[in-house]
Short mmCIF file of C-alpha atoms in Angstrom, two decimals:
data_model
loop_
_atom_site.label_atom_id
_atom_site.label_comp_id
_atom_site.label_asym_id
_atom_site.label_seq_id
_atom_site.Cartn_x
_atom_site.Cartn_y
_atom_site.Cartn_z
CA MET A 1 0.06 0.03 0.05
CA LEU A 2 1.15 3.31 -1.05
CA ILE A 3 2.32 5.60 1.92
CA GLY A 4 -0.46 8.24 1.88
CA LYS A 5 1.21 11.93 2.13
CA LYS A 6 -1.93 13.69 3.31
CA LEU A 7 -2.06 11.74 6.50
CA ASP A 8 1.52 12.80 7.62
CA ILE A 9 1.52 15.31 10.38
CA PRO A 10 2.35 18.54 8.60
CA SER A 11 6.09 19.24 8.84
CA SER A 12 5.21 22.59 10.91
CA ASP A 13 3.58 19.96 13.58
CA ILE A 14 6.70 17.76 13.84
CA THR A 15 9.72 20.02 13.95
CA PRO A 16 10.71 23.32 15.54
CA LYS A 17 9.55 26.28 13.73
CA SER A 18 12.68 27.28 13.16
CA LEU A 19 13.79 24.40 11.14
CA TRP A 20 10.43 23.98 8.70
CA LEU A 21 10.80 27.90 8.18
CA ASP A 22 14.41 27.29 6.67
CA ARG A 23 13.18 24.04 4.67
CA ARG A 24 13.35 25.93 1.39
CA ARG A 25 16.47 27.31 1.89
CA PHE A 26 17.81 23.73 2.60
CA MET A 27 16.34 22.12 -0.24
CA THR A 28 17.57 24.54 -2.66
CA GLY A 29 21.39 24.01 -1.34
CA ALA A 30 21.07 20.33 -1.07
CA ALA A 31 20.08 20.57 -5.07
CA VAL A 32 22.91 22.16 -5.92
CA LEU A 33 25.11 19.98 -3.75
CA GLY A 34 23.39 16.71 -5.03
CA ALA A 35 23.74 17.75 -8.96
CA GLY A 36 27.34 17.44 -8.19
CA LEU A 37 27.49 14.21 -6.33
CA ALA A 38 27.45 10.44 -7.74
CA LEU A 39 24.33 8.25 -7.45
CA PRO A 40 24.44 6.72 -4.13
CA ARG A 41 26.45 3.53 -4.83
CA GLN A 42 26.21 2.62 -1.34
CA TRP A 43 22.81 0.92 -1.78
CA ALA A 44 24.36 -1.55 -3.84
CA GLN A 45 26.99 -2.35 -1.34
CA ALA A 46 24.87 -4.24 1.27
CA THR A 47 26.29 -7.33 2.19
CA PRO A 48 24.62 -10.09 3.62
CA LEU A 49 24.60 -11.08 7.15
CA GLN A 50 24.72 -14.28 8.93
CA ALA A 51 22.25 -13.77 11.93
CA ALA A 52 20.77 -16.32 14.49
CA LYS A 53 16.77 -15.60 15.21
CA SER A 54 16.66 -14.01 18.69
CA PRO A 55 13.94 -14.94 21.26
CA LEU A 56 13.47 -11.73 22.15
CA SER A 57 11.91 -10.43 18.79
CA THR A 58 8.51 -8.84 18.48
CA THR A 59 6.42 -11.71 17.24
CA GLY A 60 3.13 -11.79 15.52
CA GLU A 61 3.56 -8.54 13.57
CA GLU A 62 3.61 -7.70 9.78
CA LEU A 63 7.08 -6.38 8.87
CA THR A 64 7.33 -3.24 7.29
CA PRO A 65 8.61 -3.57 3.67
CA LEU A 66 12.18 -3.16 3.07
CA LYS A 67 11.43 -0.47 0.43
CA ASP A 68 9.63 1.71 3.30
CA VAL A 69 12.43 1.13 5.98
CA THR A 70 15.08 2.39 3.61
CA THR A 71 13.14 5.33 1.98
CA TYR A 72 11.21 6.65 4.64
CA ASN A 73 13.72 8.05 7.29
CA ASN A 74 14.63 10.65 9.41
CA TYR A 75 18.47 11.37 9.59
CA TYR A 76 18.79 15.42 9.46
CA GLU A 77 22.48 15.48 8.44
CA PHE A 78 21.35 14.22 5.34
CA GLY A 79 18.06 16.47 4.88
CA THR A 80 14.60 16.80 6.63
CA ASP A 81 12.30 15.41 4.47
CA LYS A 82 11.70 11.88 4.71
CA SER A 83 13.07 10.74 1.26
CA ASP A 84 16.22 13.42 1.44
CA PRO A 85 18.47 10.55 3.27
CA ALA A 86 18.11 7.91 0.91
CA ALA A 87 18.86 10.54 -2.08
CA ASN A 88 21.41 11.89 -0.21
CA ALA A 89 23.58 9.24 1.90
CA GLY A 90 25.23 7.72 -0.43
CA ALA A 91 28.39 9.75 -0.50
CA MET A 92 28.92 9.17 3.09
CA LYS A 93 32.00 6.71 3.48
CA THR A 94 31.50 3.62 5.75
CA ARG A 95 34.92 2.13 5.21
CA PRO A 96 37.00 2.34 7.17
CA TRP A 97 35.38 3.00 10.13
CA THR A 98 36.43 3.08 13.69
CA VAL A 99 34.70 4.17 17.22
CA GLU A 100 36.60 5.44 19.96
CA ILE A 101 35.38 4.17 23.45
CA SER A 102 36.38 6.61 26.60
CA GLY A 103 35.54 7.95 29.71
CA GLU A 104 35.06 6.00 32.97
CA VAL A 105 36.43 2.51 31.89
CA ALA A 106 39.24 0.43 32.74
CA LYS A 107 39.85 -0.21 29.07
CA PRO A 108 39.57 2.85 26.72
CA MET A 109 39.99 1.74 23.26
CA THR A 110 39.74 2.57 19.43
CA LEU A 111 37.73 -0.52 17.86
CA GLY A 112 37.49 -0.75 13.96
CA ILE A 113 33.96 -2.32 12.87
CA GLU A 114 35.61 -5.33 11.94
CA ASP A 115 36.81 -5.89 15.59
CA ILE A 116 33.23 -4.64 16.83
CA LEU A 117 31.30 -6.93 14.52
CA LYS A 118 33.64 -9.97 16.58
CA LEU A 119 32.53 -8.92 19.96
CA ALA A 120 29.04 -11.14 20.02
CA PRO A 121 27.25 -13.37 17.78
CA ILE A 122 25.05 -11.40 15.21
CA GLU A 123 21.06 -11.83 15.91
CA GLU A 124 17.93 -11.10 14.29
CA ARG A 125 15.74 -8.97 16.39
CA ILE A 126 12.32 -8.10 15.09
CA TYR A 127 11.30 -4.52 16.95
CA ARG A 128 8.76 -2.16 16.92
CA HIS A 129 10.00 1.14 15.77
CA ARG A 130 8.04 3.99 16.93
CA CYS A 131 8.79 7.79 15.88
CA VAL A 132 7.95 10.98 18.33
CA GLU A 133 6.31 12.08 15.20
CA ALA A 134 3.53 9.53 16.03
CA TRP A 135 4.54 6.82 13.09
CA SER A 136 5.74 3.43 13.69
CA MET A 137 7.39 0.58 11.79
CA VAL A 138 8.25 -3.18 12.42
CA ILE A 139 11.84 -4.07 11.74
CA PRO A 140 13.90 -6.79 11.71
CA TRP A 141 17.53 -5.92 12.91
CA ASN A 142 20.68 -7.50 12.82
CA GLY A 143 22.84 -6.64 15.73
CA PHE A 144 23.91 -7.77 19.15
CA PRO A 145 23.43 -6.48 22.88
CA LEU A 146 24.97 -3.30 23.73
CA SER A 147 26.06 -4.94 26.99
CA ALA A 148 28.19 -7.03 25.39
CA LEU A 149 30.30 -3.93 24.31
CA ILE A 150 30.14 -2.27 27.50
CA LYS A 151 31.72 -5.41 29.38
CA HIS A 152 34.50 -5.31 26.90
CA VAL A 153 35.65 -1.86 28.06
CA ASP A 154 34.91 -2.74 31.97
CA PRO A 155 33.04 0.25 33.05
CA THR A 156 34.24 1.93 36.41
CA SER A 157 31.79 2.44 39.36
CA LYS A 158 31.57 6.02 38.47
CA ALA A 159 29.98 5.02 34.82
CA ASN A 160 26.17 6.36 35.30
CA PHE A 161 25.45 6.80 31.72
CA VAL A 162 26.62 6.21 28.06
CA GLU A 163 27.07 9.02 25.68
CA PHE A 164 26.74 8.38 21.74
CA THR A 165 28.32 10.98 19.22
CA THR A 166 27.74 10.26 15.58
CA ILE A 167 29.47 11.25 12.51
CA ALA A 168 29.37 15.06 11.40
CA ASP A 169 31.18 14.81 8.10
CA ARG A 170 30.17 18.28 6.09
CA ALA A 171 31.81 17.01 2.98
CA SER A 172 29.16 14.16 2.54
CA MET A 173 26.46 15.58 4.82
CA PRO A 174 24.36 18.80 3.45
CA GLY A 175 22.31 19.28 6.67
CA LEU A 176 25.07 19.92 8.88
CA ALA A 177 25.59 23.24 7.02
CA TYR A 178 22.27 24.47 9.03
CA PRO A 179 21.94 24.86 12.53
CA TYR A 180 18.88 22.69 13.28
CA LEU A 181 20.44 21.04 15.94
CA ASP A 182 23.91 21.27 17.81
CA TRP A 183 26.10 19.04 15.77
CA PRO A 184 27.46 16.57 15.81
CA TYR A 185 24.16 14.85 17.11
CA ARG A 186 24.55 13.22 20.82
CA GLU A 187 22.19 10.70 22.58
CA GLY A 188 22.69 8.90 25.99
CA LEU A 189 21.25 6.34 28.21
CA ARG A 190 21.34 5.17 31.81
CA MET A 191 23.79 2.59 32.53
CA ASP A 192 20.88 0.20 33.39
CA GLU A 193 19.38 1.15 30.19
CA ALA A 194 22.16 0.42 27.95
CA MET A 195 22.53 -2.66 30.00
CA HIS A 196 19.13 -4.32 29.37
CA PRO A 197 19.13 -7.30 26.94
CA LEU A 198 16.79 -5.30 24.69
CA THR A 199 19.35 -2.71 23.86
CA ILE A 200 21.39 -3.24 20.77
CA LEU A 201 24.29 -2.00 18.36
CA ALA A 202 22.28 -2.79 15.00
CA VAL A 203 24.79 -3.52 12.02
CA GLY A 204 22.14 -4.59 9.43
CA LEU A 205 18.75 -4.79 9.00
CA TYR A 206 16.64 -7.63 6.76
CA GLY A 207 19.75 -9.64 6.44
CA GLU A 208 22.14 -7.46 5.03
CA THR A 209 24.25 -4.57 6.53
CA LEU A 210 22.83 -1.25 7.17
CA LYS A 211 22.34 1.20 4.57
CA ASN A 212 23.62 4.73 5.17
CA GLN A 213 20.31 6.08 5.50
CA ASN A 214 19.57 3.94 8.42
CA GLY A 215 22.71 4.59 10.30
CA ALA A 216 25.59 2.52 8.70
CA PRO A 217 27.51 0.97 9.90
CA LEU A 218 26.54 1.04 13.41
CA ARG A 219 23.34 2.46 15.07
CA LEU A 220 21.68 2.38 18.61
CA VAL A 221 18.45 0.46 19.11
CA VAL A 222 16.37 0.91 21.88
CA PRO A 223 12.79 -0.51 21.24
CA TRP A 224 10.65 1.32 24.27
CA LYS A 225 12.10 4.49 23.04
CA TYR A 226 11.00 7.09 20.48
CA GLY A 227 13.31 6.61 17.42
CA PHE A 228 15.37 9.65 17.76
CA LYS A 229 17.21 7.99 20.81
CA GLY A 230 18.68 5.60 18.26
CA ALA A 231 22.05 7.59 17.19
CA LYS A 232 23.23 6.65 14.03
CA SER A 233 26.58 6.23 12.56
CA ILE A 234 28.24 5.93 15.91
CA VAL A 235 31.76 7.17 15.96
CA ARG A 236 32.51 8.00 20.10
CA ILE A 237 30.99 6.21 22.94
CA ARG A 238 31.70 8.13 26.26
CA PHE A 239 31.09 6.65 29.95
CA VAL A 240 30.26 9.21 32.03
CA SER A 241 29.16 10.12 35.71
CA ASP A 242 26.57 12.68 34.68
CA GLN A 243 23.74 12.60 32.66
CA PRO A 244 25.00 13.90 29.09
CA ALA A 245 23.55 16.66 27.18
CA THR A 246 21.60 14.89 23.85
CA ALA A 247 20.92 16.43 20.73
CA TRP A 248 16.78 17.06 20.78
CA ASN A 249 16.41 17.66 24.34
CA THR A 250 19.18 20.52 24.39
CA ALA A 251 17.39 21.96 21.24
CA ASN A 252 13.63 21.75 22.96
CA PRO A 253 13.54 20.48 26.66
CA SER A 254 10.04 21.08 26.70
CA GLU A 255 9.26 19.02 23.78
CA TYR A 256 12.02 16.31 23.72
CA GLY A 257 12.74 14.57 27.25
CA PHE A 258 16.17 12.80 27.81
CA TYR A 259 14.27 9.34 28.50
CA SER A 260 12.12 9.69 25.56
CA ASN A 261 10.35 6.44 26.77
CA VAL A 262 7.06 5.92 24.53
CA ASN A 263 4.05 6.91 26.65
CA PRO A 264 0.73 7.33 25.35
CA ASN A 265 -0.31 9.20 28.25
CA VAL A 266 2.12 12.07 27.87
CA ASP A 267 1.51 13.94 24.79
CA HIS A 268 3.90 16.07 22.66
CA PRO A 269 2.99 19.64 23.04
CA ARG A 270 2.01 19.71 19.46
CA TRP A 271 0.28 16.61 18.97
CA THR A 272 -1.17 13.37 20.62
CA GLN A 273 0.59 10.64 21.62
CA ALA A 274 -2.17 8.21 22.01
CA LYS A 275 -2.14 6.79 18.75
CA GLU A 276 0.06 6.18 16.00
CA ARG A 277 0.19 5.41 12.49
CA ARG A 278 1.84 2.04 11.01
CA ILE A 279 3.93 2.79 7.90
CA GLY A 280 1.68 0.94 5.25
CA ASP A 281 -1.60 1.04 6.77
CA PHE A 282 -4.58 3.35 6.46
CA LEU A 283 -5.83 3.62 9.93
CA ARG A 284 -4.14 4.74 13.13
CA ARG A 285 -3.59 2.16 16.20
CA PRO A 286 -3.23 2.77 19.95
CA THR A 287 0.20 3.28 21.18
CA LEU A 288 1.52 1.00 23.54
CA MET A 289 3.00 1.78 26.81
CA PHE A 290 6.78 1.59 26.30
CA ASN A 291 6.19 0.67 23.09
CA GLY A 292 4.65 -2.65 24.24
CA TYR A 293 7.74 -3.76 25.68
CA GLY A 294 6.71 -2.75 29.41
CA ASP A 295 6.69 -6.21 30.80
CA GLN A 296 10.66 -5.98 30.37
CA VAL A 297 11.29 -2.65 31.11
CA ALA A 298 8.81 -0.86 32.96
CA SER A 299 10.92 -2.25 36.21
CA LEU A 300 13.73 0.28 35.21
CA TYR A 301 11.60 2.93 36.21
CA LYS A 302 9.59 2.22 39.24
CA GLY A 303 8.83 5.12 41.42
CA MET A 304 9.75 7.62 38.66
CA ASP A 305 7.00 10.01 37.80
CA LEU A 306 7.33 9.54 33.80
CA LYS A 307 5.32 12.92 33.11
CA THR A 308 8.21 14.49 34.75
CA TYR A 309 11.11 12.29 33.41
CA PHE A 310 9.50 12.03 30.20
#
């Protein structure tokens, strides 16, 4: 089924006003830059992954088609329209790729993506993906538990949070020319969230390595949180004692909380979160608390006021 554009929340309702007013200027600049770039050859470079099926997968829900997963994306470094990442991300080089790991760890190190792929067996994790904009997908990710990497670097007792920093390459990312966010993009998790078995580092989807527009070669996936928590194309991981500043929370703290747990009872100031539109569906469906993962993760927030810590 075709995605009905008229069902989408208008751009002025899902992004900061300063961003959507500047959309025309961005698109003009991106078009000029795009005219000089080669076609996104990385699309053809995805390689198969061997991944065992995980019992932690969501079951019984229809998968979102690969075409939609790879062409309907938020990745503002490549543009603010849903089609921009697929159109513009091909110029980003994902090999060689290294991730610097530092902060409150006994074993700070820099790992190449080839070394990261050896940390744990790759699994298929079918997870619901819920965007803060009130649309959703079901995606078969390929990855491994973030806890495997955390154990590898041996955090100290002072490590209470994990901060993720993504690539900011002005040569291949036209969106970095505009101050929508404080680049580079940063996200963070509390240590117990990072260590939770559902939290993974994804290296692929649908049995192939990630495409650039989906966060190649390494992205964070936390299925009970809104999608913007999933830092893409990670280049630095830092263990810290204090809650780190994150991109959307810094840009607009009244609309984007640090925790960003999917919660139908806490509306975005500009739209309801009680329902969502599954990409490919016509009708909206009720939003599930913690995106349907409450049985596994609700205990992490016992005693917390989730309307204050949203």
